[in-house]
Amino acid sequence: MGLRYAGAVTPAEAHRLREAGEAVIVDVRTEPEFQQVGHVPGTPRLEWPRNGSRAELQVFLDALHAKYERSETLLFLCRSGVRSHYAAELAAHAGYEHAYNVLEGFEGEYGAGTNGWRAAGLPWETG
């Protein structure tokens, strides 16, 4: 696949790893997406920069470094698996050896029909 990070996992795999205490899911969606569309219970949110400027990416990395050790396994989750791909890539570039993208995202891939965390019937909540 040519990934620049540790790999990609399905929503079901992400759920299993989180429940086993082997990984942390980091939601990189916006606050409205997180609150109104729904989120994985107990999952921290670290918003991916909107325009991807160097300064915004550095703010994202600074927040990541403040919350997580580089040795932790981090599973990045967004709406469809796109922003989380970039977040995992940036984290890996910054020294996080166990950075993963959650495939399909929370709501499912664009144009792929019904998939993603919610469609898989995994735990989620709003608010």
PDB file of C-alpha atoms in Angstrom:
ATOM      1  CA  MET A   1       0.000   0.000   0.000  1.00  0.00           C
ATOM      2  CA  GLY A   2       2.953   2.349   0.401  1.00  0.00           C
ATOM      3  CA  LEU A   3       1.759   3.863   3.676  1.00  0.00           C
ATOM      4  CA  ARG A   4       4.022   6.262   5.535  1.00  0.00           C
ATOM      5  CA  TYR A   5       2.682   5.111   8.883  1.00  0.00           C
ATOM      6  CA  ALA A   6       2.275   1.813  10.748  1.00  0.00           C
ATOM      7  CA  GLY A   7      -0.898   0.716   8.987  1.00  0.00           C
ATOM      8  CA  ALA A   8      -4.658   0.849   8.784  1.00  0.00           C
ATOM      9  CA  VAL A   9      -7.338  -0.947  10.778  1.00  0.00           C
ATOM     10  CA  THR A  10     -11.052  -1.490  10.308  1.00  0.00           C
ATOM     11  CA  PRO A  11     -13.506   0.052  12.761  1.00  0.00           C
ATOM     12  CA  ALA A  12     -14.043  -3.392  14.344  1.00  0.00           C
ATOM     13  CA  GLU A  13     -10.282  -3.859  14.797  1.00  0.00           C
ATOM     14  CA  ALA A  14      -9.985  -0.361  16.287  1.00  0.00           C
ATOM     15  CA  HIS A  15     -12.777  -1.135  18.736  1.00  0.00           C
ATOM     16  CA  ARG A  16     -11.124  -4.404  19.783  1.00  0.00           C
ATOM     17  CA  LEU A  17      -7.704  -2.758  20.283  1.00  0.00           C
ATOM     18  CA  ARG A  18      -9.224   0.074  22.318  1.00  0.00           C
ATOM     19  CA  GLU A  19     -11.294  -2.260  24.492  1.00  0.00           C
ATOM     20  CA  ALA A  20      -8.203  -4.403  25.155  1.00  0.00           C
ATOM     21  CA  GLY A  21      -6.322  -1.292  26.296  1.00  0.00           C
ATOM     22  CA  GLU A  22      -3.806  -1.720  23.485  1.00  0.00           C
ATOM     23  CA  ALA A  23      -4.528   1.552  21.675  1.00  0.00           C
ATOM     24  CA  VAL A  24      -6.076   5.004  21.956  1.00  0.00           C
ATOM     25  CA  ILE A  25      -8.556   6.264  19.366  1.00  0.00           C
ATOM     26  CA  VAL A  26      -7.978   9.935  18.537  1.00  0.00           C
ATOM     27  CA  ASP A  27     -10.903  11.624  16.770  1.00  0.00           C
ATOM     28  CA  VAL A  28      -9.641  14.335  14.408  1.00  0.00           C
ATOM     29  CA  ARG A  29     -13.044  15.686  13.306  1.00  0.00           C
ATOM     30  CA  THR A  30     -14.453  19.139  14.014  1.00  0.00           C
ATOM     31  CA  GLU A  31     -16.386  19.918  17.182  1.00  0.00           C
ATOM     32  CA  PRO A  32     -19.770  20.015  15.358  1.00  0.00           C
ATOM     33  CA  GLU A  33     -19.091  16.626  13.727  1.00  0.00           C
ATOM     34  CA  PHE A  34     -18.053  15.179  17.066  1.00  0.00           C
ATOM     35  CA  GLN A  35     -21.030  16.544  19.040  1.00  0.00           C
ATOM     36  CA  GLN A  36     -23.868  16.440  16.509  1.00  0.00           C
ATOM     37  CA  VAL A  37     -23.036  13.500  14.240  1.00  0.00           C
ATOM     38  CA  GLY A  38     -21.724  11.363  17.072  1.00  0.00           C
ATOM     39  CA  HIS A  39     -18.511   9.958  18.458  1.00  0.00           C
ATOM     40  CA  VAL A  40     -16.977   6.937  20.121  1.00  0.00           C
ATOM     41  CA  PRO A  41     -17.698   7.205  23.882  1.00  0.00           C
ATOM     42  CA  GLY A  42     -14.694   8.390  25.873  1.00  0.00           C
ATOM     43  CA  THR A  43     -12.641   9.202  22.801  1.00  0.00           C
ATOM     44  CA  PRO A  44     -10.506  12.351  22.901  1.00  0.00           C
ATOM     45  CA  ARG A  45     -10.802  14.858  20.071  1.00  0.00           C
ATOM     46  CA  LEU A  46      -7.856  16.600  18.468  1.00  0.00           C
ATOM     47  CA  GLU A  47      -9.101  18.552  15.461  1.00  0.00           C
ATOM     48  CA  TRP A  48      -7.191  18.200  12.206  1.00  0.00           C
ATOM     49  CA  PRO A  49      -6.219  21.638  10.795  1.00  0.00           C
ATOM     50  CA  ARG A  50      -8.683  23.020   8.272  1.00  0.00           C
ATOM     51  CA  ASN A  51      -6.199  24.430   5.767  1.00  0.00           C
ATOM     52  CA  GLY A  52      -3.082  22.456   6.685  1.00  0.00           C
ATOM     53  CA  SER A  53      -0.748  25.421   7.027  1.00  0.00           C
ATOM     54  CA  ARG A  54       2.623  24.712   8.587  1.00  0.00           C
ATOM     55  CA  ALA A  55       1.640  26.711  11.681  1.00  0.00           C
ATOM     56  CA  GLU A  56      -1.638  24.797  12.109  1.00  0.00           C
ATOM     57  CA  LEU A  57       0.100  21.451  11.636  1.00  0.00           C
ATOM     58  CA  GLN A  58       2.598  22.445  14.316  1.00  0.00           C
ATOM     59  CA  VAL A  59      -0.244  23.298  16.716  1.00  0.00           C
ATOM     60  CA  PHE A  60      -1.725  19.845  16.010  1.00  0.00           C
ATOM     61  CA  LEU A  61       1.640  18.172  16.681  1.00  0.00           C
ATOM     62  CA  ASP A  62       2.224  20.187  19.850  1.00  0.00           C
ATOM     63  CA  ALA A  63      -1.161  19.068  21.183  1.00  0.00           C
ATOM     64  CA  LEU A  64      -0.406  15.472  20.185  1.00  0.00           C
ATOM     65  CA  HIS A  65       2.970  15.589  21.975  1.00  0.00           C
ATOM     66  CA  ALA A  66       1.335  17.082  25.079  1.00  0.00           C
ATOM     67  CA  LYS A  67      -1.184  14.224  25.330  1.00  0.00           C
ATOM     68  CA  TYR A  68       0.593  11.122  24.035  1.00  0.00           C
ATOM     69  CA  GLU A  69       3.954   9.408  24.246  1.00  0.00           C
ATOM     70  CA  ARG A  70       5.574   8.488  20.957  1.00  0.00           C
ATOM     71  CA  SER A  71       5.514   4.839  22.042  1.00  0.00           C
ATOM     72  CA  GLU A  72       1.701   4.732  22.317  1.00  0.00           C
ATOM     73  CA  THR A  73      -0.468   3.096  19.683  1.00  0.00           C
ATOM     74  CA  LEU A  74      -2.710   5.793  18.229  1.00  0.00           C
ATOM     75  CA  LEU A  75      -5.682   5.063  15.983  1.00  0.00           C
ATOM     76  CA  PHE A  76      -6.783   8.186  14.114  1.00  0.00           C
ATOM     77  CA  LEU A  77     -10.484   8.452  13.243  1.00  0.00           C
ATOM     78  CA  CYS A  78     -12.337  10.999  11.090  1.00  0.00           C
ATOM     79  CA  ARG A  79     -15.535  11.026   9.019  1.00  0.00           C
ATOM     80  CA  SER A  80     -14.375   8.855   6.125  1.00  0.00           C
ATOM     81  CA  GLY A  81     -10.727   7.918   6.662  1.00  0.00           C
ATOM     82  CA  VAL A  82      -9.140  10.798   4.746  1.00  0.00           C
ATOM     83  CA  ARG A  83      -8.172  13.314   7.453  1.00  0.00           C
ATOM     84  CA  SER A  84      -7.208  10.427   9.716  1.00  0.00           C
ATOM     85  CA  HIS A  85      -4.860   9.148   6.979  1.00  0.00           C
ATOM     86  CA  TYR A  86      -3.069  12.501   6.982  1.00  0.00           C
ATOM     87  CA  ALA A  87      -3.038  12.650  10.785  1.00  0.00           C
ATOM     88  CA  ALA A  88      -1.448   9.183  10.991  1.00  0.00           C
ATOM     89  CA  GLU A  89       1.086  10.184   8.354  1.00  0.00           C
ATOM     90  CA  LEU A  90       2.033  13.376  10.219  1.00  0.00           C
ATOM     91  CA  ALA A  91       2.240  11.548  13.548  1.00  0.00           C
ATOM     92  CA  ALA A  92       4.517   8.894  12.051  1.00  0.00           C
ATOM     93  CA  HIS A  93       6.736  11.597  10.566  1.00  0.00           C
ATOM     94  CA  ALA A  94       6.948  13.133  14.057  1.00  0.00           C
ATOM     95  CA  GLY A  95       8.180   9.853  15.566  1.00  0.00           C
ATOM     96  CA  TYR A  96       5.000   7.996  16.511  1.00  0.00           C
ATOM     97  CA  GLU A  97       5.918   4.490  15.348  1.00  0.00           C
ATOM     98  CA  HIS A  98       2.467   3.057  16.063  1.00  0.00           C
ATOM     99  CA  ALA A  99       0.208   5.505  14.221  1.00  0.00           C
ATOM    100  CA  TYR A 100      -2.747   3.942  12.394  1.00  0.00           C
ATOM    101  CA  ASN A 101      -5.629   5.141  10.258  1.00  0.00           C
ATOM    102  CA  VAL A 102      -9.110   3.809  11.023  1.00  0.00           C
ATOM    103  CA  LEU A 103     -10.414   2.856   7.593  1.00  0.00           C
ATOM    104  CA  GLU A 104     -13.904   3.976   6.574  1.00  0.00           C
ATOM    105  CA  GLY A 105     -13.999   6.537   9.396  1.00  0.00           C
ATOM    106  CA  PHE A 106     -16.947   7.205  11.668  1.00  0.00           C
ATOM    107  CA  GLU A 107     -19.602   7.720   8.981  1.00  0.00           C
ATOM    108  CA  GLY A 108     -18.160   5.737   6.080  1.00  0.00           C
ATOM    109  CA  GLU A 109     -16.158   6.343   2.946  1.00  0.00           C
ATOM    110  CA  TYR A 110     -17.541   8.792   0.386  1.00  0.00           C
ATOM    111  CA  GLY A 111     -19.352   6.942  -2.379  1.00  0.00           C
ATOM    112  CA  ALA A 112     -18.703   3.515  -0.871  1.00  0.00           C
ATOM    113  CA  GLY A 113     -22.196   2.776   0.339  1.00  0.00           C
ATOM    114  CA  THR A 114     -22.758   2.043   3.988  1.00  0.00           C
ATOM    115  CA  ASN A 115     -19.674   1.382   6.066  1.00  0.00           C
ATOM    116  CA  GLY A 116     -17.728   3.009   8.888  1.00  0.00           C
ATOM    117  CA  TRP A 117     -17.875   2.887  12.684  1.00  0.00           C
ATOM    118  CA  ARG A 118     -21.606   3.650  13.028  1.00  0.00           C
ATOM    119  CA  ALA A 119     -22.695   1.275  10.257  1.00  0.00           C
ATOM    120  CA  ALA A 120     -20.654  -1.501  11.890  1.00  0.00           C
ATOM    121  CA  GLY A 121     -22.911  -1.224  14.943  1.00  0.00           C
ATOM    122  CA  LEU A 122     -20.068  -0.251  17.266  1.00  0.00           C
ATOM    123  CA  PRO A 123     -20.709   1.916  20.361  1.00  0.00           C
ATOM    124  CA  TRP A 124     -21.293   5.614  19.713  1.00  0.00           C
ATOM    125  CA  GLU A 125     -23.110   8.582  21.215  1.00  0.00           C
ATOM    126  CA  THR A 126     -23.943  12.221  20.512  1.00  0.00           C
ATOM    127  CA  GLY A 127     -23.490  15.335  22.603  1.00  0.00           C
TER     128      GLY A 127
END
